[in-house]
PDB file of C-alpha atoms in Angstrom:
ATOM      1  CA  SER R 143      69.712 -44.618 -58.597  1.00 59.00           C
ATOM      2  CA  SER R 144      67.720 -41.830 -60.219  1.00 61.00           C
ATOM      3  CA  GLY R 145      64.486 -43.255 -58.766  1.00 61.00           C
ATOM      4  CA  ILE R 146      65.933 -43.281 -55.274  1.00 64.00           C
ATOM      5  CA  ASN R 147      67.061 -39.679 -55.646  1.00 68.00           C
ATOM      6  CA  ALA R 148      63.601 -38.614 -56.853  1.00 68.00           C
ATOM      7  CA  GLU R 149      61.935 -40.349 -53.926  1.00 72.00           C
ATOM      8  CA  TYR R 150      64.342 -38.728 -51.505  1.00 68.00           C
ATOM      9  CA  GLY R 151      63.702 -35.347 -53.067  1.00 72.00           C
ATOM     10  CA  GLU R 152      59.962 -35.769 -52.670  1.00 79.00           C
ATOM     11  CA  LYS R 153      60.365 -36.642 -49.015  1.00 79.00           C
ATOM     12  CA  ARG R 154      62.516 -33.574 -48.468  1.00 80.00           C
ATOM     13  CA  GLU R 155      59.904 -31.438 -50.202  1.00 81.00           C
ATOM     14  CA  ASP R 156      57.098 -32.932 -48.106  1.00 83.00           C
ATOM     15  CA  GLU R 157      59.066 -32.299 -44.957  1.00 84.00           C
ATOM     16  CA  ARG R 158      59.761 -28.704 -45.988  1.00 83.00           C
ATOM     17  CA  ARG R 159      56.061 -28.072 -46.656  1.00 86.00           C
ATOM     18  CA  ARG R 160      55.136 -29.601 -43.295  1.00 87.00           C
ATOM     19  CA  ASN R 161      57.671 -27.377 -41.572  1.00 88.00           C
ATOM     20  CA  GLU R 162      56.285 -24.319 -43.324  1.00 88.00           C
ATOM     21  CA  GLN R 163      52.743 -25.263 -42.381  1.00 88.00           C
ATOM     22  CA  ARG R 164      53.804 -25.845 -38.786  1.00 88.00           C
ATOM     23  CA  LYS R 165      55.496 -22.448 -38.691  1.00 90.00           C
ATOM     24  CA  MET R 166      52.424 -20.777 -40.193  1.00 90.00           C
ATOM     25  CA  GLU R 167      50.165 -22.499 -37.642  1.00 89.00           C
ATOM     26  CA  GLU R 168      52.440 -21.443 -34.806  1.00 89.00           C
ATOM     27  CA  GLU R 169      52.481 -17.870 -36.086  1.00 89.00           C
ATOM     28  CA  ARG R 170      48.692 -17.900 -36.400  1.00 89.00           C
ATOM     29  CA  LYS R 171      48.380 -19.093 -32.798  1.00 90.00           C
ATOM     30  CA  ARG R 172      50.809 -16.424 -31.639  1.00 89.00           C
ATOM     31  CA  ASP R 173      48.721 -13.775 -33.418  1.00 90.00           C
ATOM     32  CA  GLU R 174      45.528 -15.127 -31.854  1.00 90.00           C
ATOM     33  CA  ASP R 175      47.117 -15.172 -28.420  1.00 89.00           C
ATOM     34  CA  LYS R 176      48.333 -11.637 -28.911  1.00 90.00           C
ATOM     35  CA  ARG R 177      44.901 -10.460 -30.050  1.00 90.00           C
ATOM     36  CA  ARG R 178      43.218 -12.237 -27.138  1.00 91.00           C
ATOM     37  CA  ARG R 179      45.625 -10.683 -24.627  1.00 91.00           C
ATOM     38  CA  GLU R 180      44.986  -7.247 -26.127  1.00 92.00           C
ATOM     39  CA  GLU R 181      41.229  -7.743 -25.869  1.00 92.00           C
ATOM     40  CA  GLU R 182      41.585  -8.851 -22.257  1.00 92.00           C
ATOM     41  CA  ARG R 183      43.760  -5.822 -21.513  1.00 91.00           C
ATOM     42  CA  LEU R 184      41.154  -3.481 -23.001  1.00 92.00           C
ATOM     43  CA  ARG R 185      38.363  -5.185 -21.062  1.00 91.00           C
ATOM     44  CA  GLU R 186      40.365  -4.851 -17.857  1.00 92.00           C
ATOM     45  CA  ILE R 187      40.923  -1.145 -18.520  1.00 91.00           C
ATOM     46  CA  GLU R 188      37.200  -0.693 -19.156  1.00 92.00           C
ATOM     47  CA  ARG R 189      36.332  -2.609 -15.968  1.00 91.00           C
ATOM     48  CA  ARG R 190      38.668  -0.481 -13.868  1.00 91.00           C
ATOM     49  CA  GLU R 191      37.259   2.712 -15.374  1.00 91.00           C
ATOM     50  CA  LYS R 192      33.725   1.589 -14.530  1.00 91.00           C
ATOM     51  CA  GLU R 193      34.765   0.694 -10.979  1.00 91.00           C
ATOM     52  CA  ALA R 194      36.392   4.110 -10.577  1.00 90.00           C
ATOM     53  CA  GLU R 195      33.221   5.804 -11.844  1.00 90.00           C
ATOM     54  CA  GLU R 196      31.110   3.726  -9.453  1.00 91.00           C
ATOM     55  CA  ARG R 197      33.371   4.636  -6.504  1.00 89.00           C
ATOM     56  CA  GLU R 198      33.139   8.315  -7.411  1.00 87.00           C
ATOM     57  CA  ARG R 199      29.339   8.073  -7.697  1.00 87.00           C
ATOM     58  CA  ARG R 200      29.031   6.362  -4.320  1.00 87.00           C
ATOM     59  CA  ALA R 201      31.387   8.857  -2.684  1.00 84.00           C
ATOM     60  CA  ARG R 202      29.354  11.712  -4.145  1.00 80.00           C
ATOM     61  CA  GLU R 203      26.071  10.203  -2.918  1.00 82.00           C
ATOM     62  CA  GLU R 204      27.533   9.540   0.536  1.00 81.00           C
ATOM     63  CA  GLU R 205      28.761  13.122   0.764  1.00 72.00           C
ATOM     64  CA  GLU R 206      25.356  14.444  -0.324  1.00 68.00           C
ATOM     65  CA  GLN R 207      23.668  12.204   2.251  1.00 72.00           C
ATOM     66  CA  ARG R 208      26.112  13.345   4.930  1.00 65.00           C
ATOM     67  CA  VAL R 209      25.281  16.975   4.180  1.00 54.00           C
ATOM     68  CA  ARG R 210      21.537  16.223   4.288  1.00 59.00           C
ATOM     69  CA  ASP R 211      21.918  14.372   7.598  1.00 62.00           C
ATOM     70  CA  GLN R 212      23.948  17.228   9.061  1.00 54.00           C
ATOM     71  CA  ASN R 213      21.327  19.725   7.941  1.00 48.00           C
ATOM     72  CA  GLN R 214      18.629  17.581   9.554  1.00 55.00           C
ATOM     73  CA  ARG R 215      20.630  17.403  12.777  1.00 53.00           C
ATOM     74  CA  ASN R 216      21.098  21.170  12.762  1.00 47.00           C
ATOM     75  CA  HIS R 217      17.379  21.610  12.094  1.00 46.00           C
ATOM     76  CA  ARG R 218      16.444  19.290  14.957  1.00 49.00           C
ATOM     77  CA  ILE R 219      18.745  21.096  17.372  1.00 44.00           C
ATOM     78  CA  SER R 220      17.600  24.561  16.302  1.00 42.00           C
ATOM     79  CA  THR R 221      13.847  23.854  16.248  1.00 45.00           C
ATOM     80  CA  ASN R 222      13.400  21.774  19.375  1.00 45.00           C
ATOM     81  CA  GLY R 223      14.690  24.358  21.821  1.00 47.00           C
ATOM     82  CA  ASP R 224      13.733  23.428  25.383  1.00 52.00           C
ATOM     83  CA  ASN R 225      11.130  20.869  24.300  1.00 62.00           C
ATOM     84  CA  SER R 226      13.243  17.937  25.451  1.00 76.00           C
ATOM     85  CA  PHE R 227      13.256  15.274  28.123  1.00 82.00           C
ATOM     86  CA  ASP R 228      15.844  13.032  29.738  1.00 84.00           C
ATOM     87  CA  VAL R 229      16.192   9.262  29.554  1.00 86.00           C
ATOM     88  CA  LYS R 230      18.544   6.766  31.186  1.00 86.00           C
ATOM     89  CA  ALA R 231      20.319   4.004  29.272  1.00 88.00           C
ATOM     90  CA  ILE R 232      19.386   0.528  30.469  1.00 87.00           C
ATOM     91  CA  TYR R 233      21.762  -1.113  27.954  1.00 88.00           C
ATOM     92  CA  SER R 234      24.952  -0.044  26.226  1.00 90.00           C
ATOM     93  CA  PHE R 235      24.483   0.904  22.580  1.00 92.00           C
ATOM     94  CA  LYS R 236      27.227   0.636  19.955  1.00 89.00           C
ATOM     95  CA  SER R 237      26.464   2.680  16.868  1.00 83.00           C
ATOM     96  CA  ASN R 238      26.702   1.104  13.417  1.00 83.00           C
ATOM     97  CA  ASP R 239      26.326   4.393  11.586  1.00 83.00           C
ATOM     98  CA  GLU R 240      27.780   7.887  11.972  1.00 84.00           C
ATOM     99  CA  ASN R 241      24.236   9.219  12.470  1.00 87.00           C
ATOM    100  CA  GLU R 242      23.677   7.044  15.550  1.00 91.00           C
ATOM    101  CA  LEU R 243      24.563   7.981  19.130  1.00 91.00           C
ATOM    102  CA  PRO R 244      26.627   5.458  21.121  1.00 92.00           C
ATOM    103  CA  PHE R 245      26.425   5.333  24.914  1.00 91.00           C
ATOM    104  CA  LYS R 246      27.027   3.088  27.894  1.00 89.00           C
ATOM    105  CA  LYS R 247      24.552   1.584  30.337  1.00 86.00           C
ATOM    106  CA  GLY R 248      23.551   4.152  32.947  1.00 84.00           C
ATOM    107  CA  SER R 249      24.214   7.179  30.724  1.00 87.00           C
ATOM    108  CA  LEU R 250      21.798  10.117  30.964  1.00 87.00           C
ATOM    109  CA  ILE R 251      20.718  11.300  27.513  1.00 89.00           C
ATOM    110  CA  THR R 252      18.647  14.328  26.541  1.00 89.00           C
ATOM    111  CA  VAL R 253      16.045  13.488  23.913  1.00 89.00           C
ATOM    112  CA  THR R 254      15.353  16.388  21.542  1.00 87.00           C
ATOM    113  CA  GLU R 255      13.086  14.572  19.086  1.00 87.00           C
ATOM    114  CA  VAL R 256      10.845  11.516  19.025  1.00 86.00           C
ATOM    115  CA  ILE R 257      11.455  10.189  15.506  1.00 84.00           C
ATOM    116  CA  ASP R 258       8.990   7.296  15.806  1.00 81.00           C
ATOM    117  CA  ASP R 259       8.054   4.519  18.234  1.00 79.00           C
ATOM    118  CA  ASN R 260      11.441   2.840  17.747  1.00 85.00           C
ATOM    119  CA  TRP R 261      13.944   5.706  17.562  1.00 88.00           C
ATOM    120  CA  TYR R 262      14.812   8.851  19.530  1.00 90.00           C
ATOM    121  CA  TYR R 263      17.148  11.667  18.528  1.00 90.00           C
ATOM    122  CA  GLY R 264      19.168  13.213  21.323  1.00 90.00           C
ATOM    123  CA  THR R 265      22.440  14.426  22.756  1.00 89.00           C
ATOM    124  CA  TYR R 266      24.959  12.832  25.077  1.00 86.00           C
ATOM    125  CA  GLY R 267      28.000  14.853  26.000  1.00 82.00           C
ATOM    126  CA  SER R 268      29.211  16.651  22.875  1.00 82.00           C
ATOM    127  CA  ARG R 269      27.631  14.168  20.475  1.00 87.00           C
ATOM    128  CA  SER R 270      24.178  13.984  18.912  1.00 89.00           C
ATOM    129  CA  GLY R 271      22.459  11.207  17.009  1.00 90.00           C
ATOM    130  CA  MET R 272      19.703   8.624  16.795  1.00 91.00           C
ATOM    131  CA  PHE R 273      19.322   5.676  19.151  1.00 93.00           C
ATOM    132  CA  PRO R 274      16.697   2.957  19.764  1.00 91.00           C
ATOM    133  CA  THR R 275      13.991   3.683  22.329  1.00 89.00           C
ATOM    134  CA  SER R 276      14.245   0.127  23.657  1.00 87.00           C
ATOM    135  CA  TYR R 277      17.743   0.857  25.022  1.00 90.00           C
ATOM    136  CA  VAL R 278      16.586   3.604  27.407  1.00 88.00           C
ATOM    137  CA  THR R 279      13.901   4.359  29.956  1.00 83.00           C
ATOM    138  CA  LEU R 280      12.238   7.618  30.907  1.00 80.00           C
ATOM    139  CA  ILE R 281      13.596   9.043  34.121  1.00 73.00           C
ATOM    140  CA  ASN R 282      10.005   9.942  35.045  1.00 53.00           C
ATOM    141  CA  PRO R 283       7.967   7.258  33.259  1.00 46.00           C
ATOM    142  CA  VAL R 284       4.484   8.140  32.047  1.00 44.00           C
ATOM    143  CA  PRO R 285       1.632   5.748  31.241  1.00 43.00           C
ATOM    144  CA  ALA R 286       0.409   5.046  27.730  1.00 47.00           C
ATOM    145  CA  ALA R 287      -1.407   7.922  26.044  1.00 53.00           C
ATOM    146  CA  PRO R 288      -5.028   8.005  27.223  1.00 58.00           C
ATOM    147  CA  ALA R 289      -7.986   8.468  24.932  1.00 59.00           C
ATOM    148  CA  PRO R 290      -9.032  12.125  24.634  1.00 60.00           C
ATOM    149  CA  THR R 291     -12.020  13.080  26.741  1.00 54.00           C
ATOM    150  CA  GLN R 292     -15.229  12.768  24.723  1.00 50.00           C
ATOM    151  CA  ILE R 293     -16.368  16.037  23.160  1.00 44.00           C
ATOM    152  CA  ILE R 294     -20.015  17.001  23.656  1.00 39.00           C
ATOM    153  CA  GLU R 295     -20.671  18.447  20.214  1.00 42.00           C
ATOM    154  CA  ASP R 296     -24.217  19.780  20.777  1.00 39.00           C
ATOM    155  CA  VAL R 297     -23.370  21.736  23.914  1.00 37.00           C
ATOM    156  CA  GLY R 298     -19.785  22.775  23.265  1.00 41.00           C
ATOM    157  CA  ARG R 299     -16.999  23.163  25.793  1.00 44.00           C
ATOM    158  CA  ASP R 300     -17.813  26.692  26.827  1.00 45.00           C
ATOM    159  CA  GLU R 301     -20.226  29.324  25.662  1.00 44.00           C
ATOM    160  CA  ASN R 302     -17.326  31.816  25.485  1.00 45.00           C
ATOM    161  CA  PHE R 303     -15.289  29.630  23.089  1.00 45.00           C
ATOM    162  CA  ASN R 304     -16.536  28.745  19.604  1.00 45.00           C
ATOM    163  CA  ARG R 305     -15.433  25.885  17.290  1.00 39.00           C
ATOM    164  CA  SER R 306     -13.266  28.223  15.199  1.00 40.00           C
ATOM    165  CA  GLY R 307     -10.838  28.580  18.095  1.00 44.00           C
ATOM    166  CA  GLU R 308     -11.702  32.245  18.741  1.00 47.00           C
ATOM    167  CA  GLU R 309     -13.100  33.914  21.826  1.00 45.00           C
ATOM    168  CA  SER R 310     -16.571  35.430  21.546  1.00 42.00           C
ATOM    169  CA  GLU R 311     -16.935  39.183  21.976  1.00 42.00           C
ATOM    170  CA  ASP R 312     -18.734  38.833  25.325  1.00 40.00           C
ATOM    171  CA  SER R 313     -16.214  36.404  26.840  1.00 40.00           C
ATOM    172  CA  ALA R 314     -15.419  36.746  30.491  1.00 38.00           C
ATOM    173  CA  ASN R 315     -11.950  37.280  31.819  1.00 39.00           C
ATOM    174  CA  TYR R 316      -9.980  34.049  31.929  1.00 42.00           C
ATOM    175  CA  ALA R 317      -7.785  33.041  34.820  1.00 46.00           C
ATOM    176  CA  GLU R 318      -4.083  33.731  34.665  1.00 71.00           C
ATOM    177  CA  CYS R 319      -2.220  31.507  32.154  1.00 84.00           C
ATOM    178  CA  GLU R 320      -0.788  28.230  33.392  1.00 89.00           C
ATOM    179  CA  LEU R 321       2.130  26.493  31.726  1.00 91.00           C
ATOM    180  CA  PHE R 322       1.714  22.816  30.861  1.00 93.00           C
ATOM    181  CA  VAL R 323       4.005  20.308  29.109  1.00 90.00           C
ATOM    182  CA  ALA R 324       2.692  17.737  26.622  1.00 89.00           C
ATOM    183  CA  GLN R 325       3.291  14.128  27.656  1.00 87.00           C
ATOM    184  CA  TYR R 326       1.933  12.592  24.431  1.00 87.00           C
ATOM    185  CA  ASN R 327       1.549  13.446  20.762  1.00 88.00           C
ATOM    186  CA  TYR R 328      -1.927  14.559  19.708  1.00 90.00           C
ATOM    187  CA  GLN R 329      -3.166  15.058  16.143  1.00 88.00           C
ATOM    188  CA  PRO R 330      -6.164  17.434  15.878  1.00 90.00           C
ATOM    189  CA  LYS R 331      -9.465  15.966  14.726  1.00 87.00           C
ATOM    190  CA  ASN R 332     -11.123  19.372  14.217  1.00 87.00           C
ATOM    191  CA  THR R 333      -9.967  22.768  12.990  1.00 88.00           C
ATOM    192  CA  ASP R 334     -10.230  24.380  16.448  1.00 89.00           C
ATOM    193  CA  GLU R 335      -7.976  21.783  18.085  1.00 93.00           C
ATOM    194  CA  LEU R 336      -4.297  22.194  18.896  1.00 93.00           C
ATOM    195  CA  GLU R 337      -1.544  19.835  17.720  1.00 92.00           C
ATOM    196  CA  LEU R 338       0.669  18.485  20.499  1.00 92.00           C
ATOM    197  CA  ILE R 339       4.099  16.911  20.273  1.00 88.00           C
ATOM    198  CA  ARG R 340       5.515  15.385  23.418  1.00 84.00           C
ATOM    199  CA  GLY R 341       7.591  18.008  25.174  1.00 84.00           C
ATOM    200  CA  ASP R 342       5.592  20.978  23.817  1.00 87.00           C
ATOM    201  CA  LEU R 343       5.002  23.799  26.288  1.00 90.00           C
ATOM    202  CA  VAL R 344       1.438  25.106  26.209  1.00 93.00           C
ATOM    203  CA  GLU R 345       0.088  28.271  27.855  1.00 93.00           C
ATOM    204  CA  VAL R 346      -3.332  27.237  29.159  1.00 93.00           C
ATOM    205  CA  ILE R 347      -5.944  29.956  29.704  1.00 91.00           C
ATOM    206  CA  GLU R 348      -8.868  27.701  30.600  1.00 90.00           C
ATOM    207  CA  ARG R 349      -9.619  24.212  31.873  1.00 89.00           C
ATOM    208  CA  CYS R 350     -13.049  23.238  30.555  1.00 86.00           C
ATOM    209  CA  ASP R 351     -15.508  21.142  32.533  1.00 83.00           C
ATOM    210  CA  ASP R 352     -15.475  18.387  29.896  1.00 82.00           C
ATOM    211  CA  GLY R 353     -11.758  17.715  30.486  1.00 86.00           C
ATOM    212  CA  TRP R 354     -10.459  19.740  27.515  1.00 91.00           C
ATOM    213  CA  PHE R 355      -8.040  22.654  27.854  1.00 94.00           C
ATOM    214  CA  VAL R 356      -7.772  25.890  25.883  1.00 93.00           C
ATOM    215  CA  GLY R 357      -4.389  27.398  25.218  1.00 93.00           C
ATOM    216  CA  THR R 358      -1.502  28.412  22.954  1.00 93.00           C
ATOM    217  CA  SER R 359       1.440  26.246  21.914  1.00 92.00           C
ATOM    218  CA  GLN R 360       4.790  27.962  22.423  1.00 89.00           C
ATOM    219  CA  ARG R 361       6.221  25.840  19.604  1.00 87.00           C
ATOM    220  CA  THR R 362       3.712  26.704  16.871  1.00 88.00           C
ATOM    221  CA  GLU R 363       2.123  29.811  18.467  1.00 89.00           C
ATOM    222  CA  GLN R 364      -1.228  28.295  17.456  1.00 91.00           C
ATOM    223  CA  PHE R 365      -4.307  28.673  19.676  1.00 92.00           C
ATOM    224  CA  GLY R 366      -6.850  25.908  20.224  1.00 93.00           C
ATOM    225  CA  THR R 367      -8.322  23.157  22.379  1.00 93.00           C
ATOM    226  CA  PHE R 368      -6.789  19.836  23.319  1.00 94.00           C
ATOM    227  CA  PRO R 369      -7.407  16.936  25.747  1.00 92.00           C
ATOM    228  CA  GLY R 370      -6.284  17.873  29.230  1.00 91.00           C
ATOM    229  CA  ASN R 371      -5.155  14.336  30.026  1.00 89.00           C
ATOM    230  CA  TYR R 372      -2.404  14.703  27.406  1.00 91.00           C
ATOM    231  CA  VAL R 373      -0.508  17.340  29.451  1.00 91.00           C
ATOM    232  CA  THR R 374       0.823  17.860  32.951  1.00 90.00           C
ATOM    233  CA  LEU R 375       1.571  21.037  34.827  1.00 89.00           C
ATOM    234  CA  TYR R 376       5.057  22.282  33.980  1.00 85.00           C
ATOM    235  CA  VAL R 377       7.458  22.391  36.904  1.00 78.00           C
ATOM    236  CA  GLU R 378      10.633  24.358  36.230  1.00 70.00           C
ATOM    237  CA  GLN R 379      13.728  22.339  36.986  1.00 57.00           C
TER     238      GLN R 379
END
């Protein structure tokens, strides 16, 4: 009888210890779960803070870029003046950016700047922006830019005009100024030459025999020589 009771007591004790161990294990797991959830919560807070900072940074950069683009647009409009030309849309263009100019096929657009071979900057209605050159055609097409007339270095263009771009003291009276408009861009190769940007108005005082002209750019107010086949006589609209 006493042996049975002792064995029963041992079993009860073993069961009690197992229950205590199970409770301790469950409590340990609950603590681990709680700690893990807290760590995840903190990581989530940190992630959201970083995302908010990134959104603020992007918004700030976009605003700065918008201001720069607006300043560039204002500069283009203010500096180009009447040096513009018209084109006609041969395709409709849907803008993908606020800096681009949308239009429909057949629209007449005033180009105020030639950005590069692929993009113009111009106005259509009350809007201004960039658009691809391949979507429009010149209303009065011009051929590709010709090669400048060859300069005869040893003789010069005229005895009354030296290579520094200044008239000599004994120069004869030039003919009355003629107004020409540049049809192509021209980068000077010498110090006495005049830079041309398509659309520039140039007051020509002499047409040299070698095909070069002498005049003053209304845009830069610089005086010099340039190839005559890069300009055409200006006809007021």
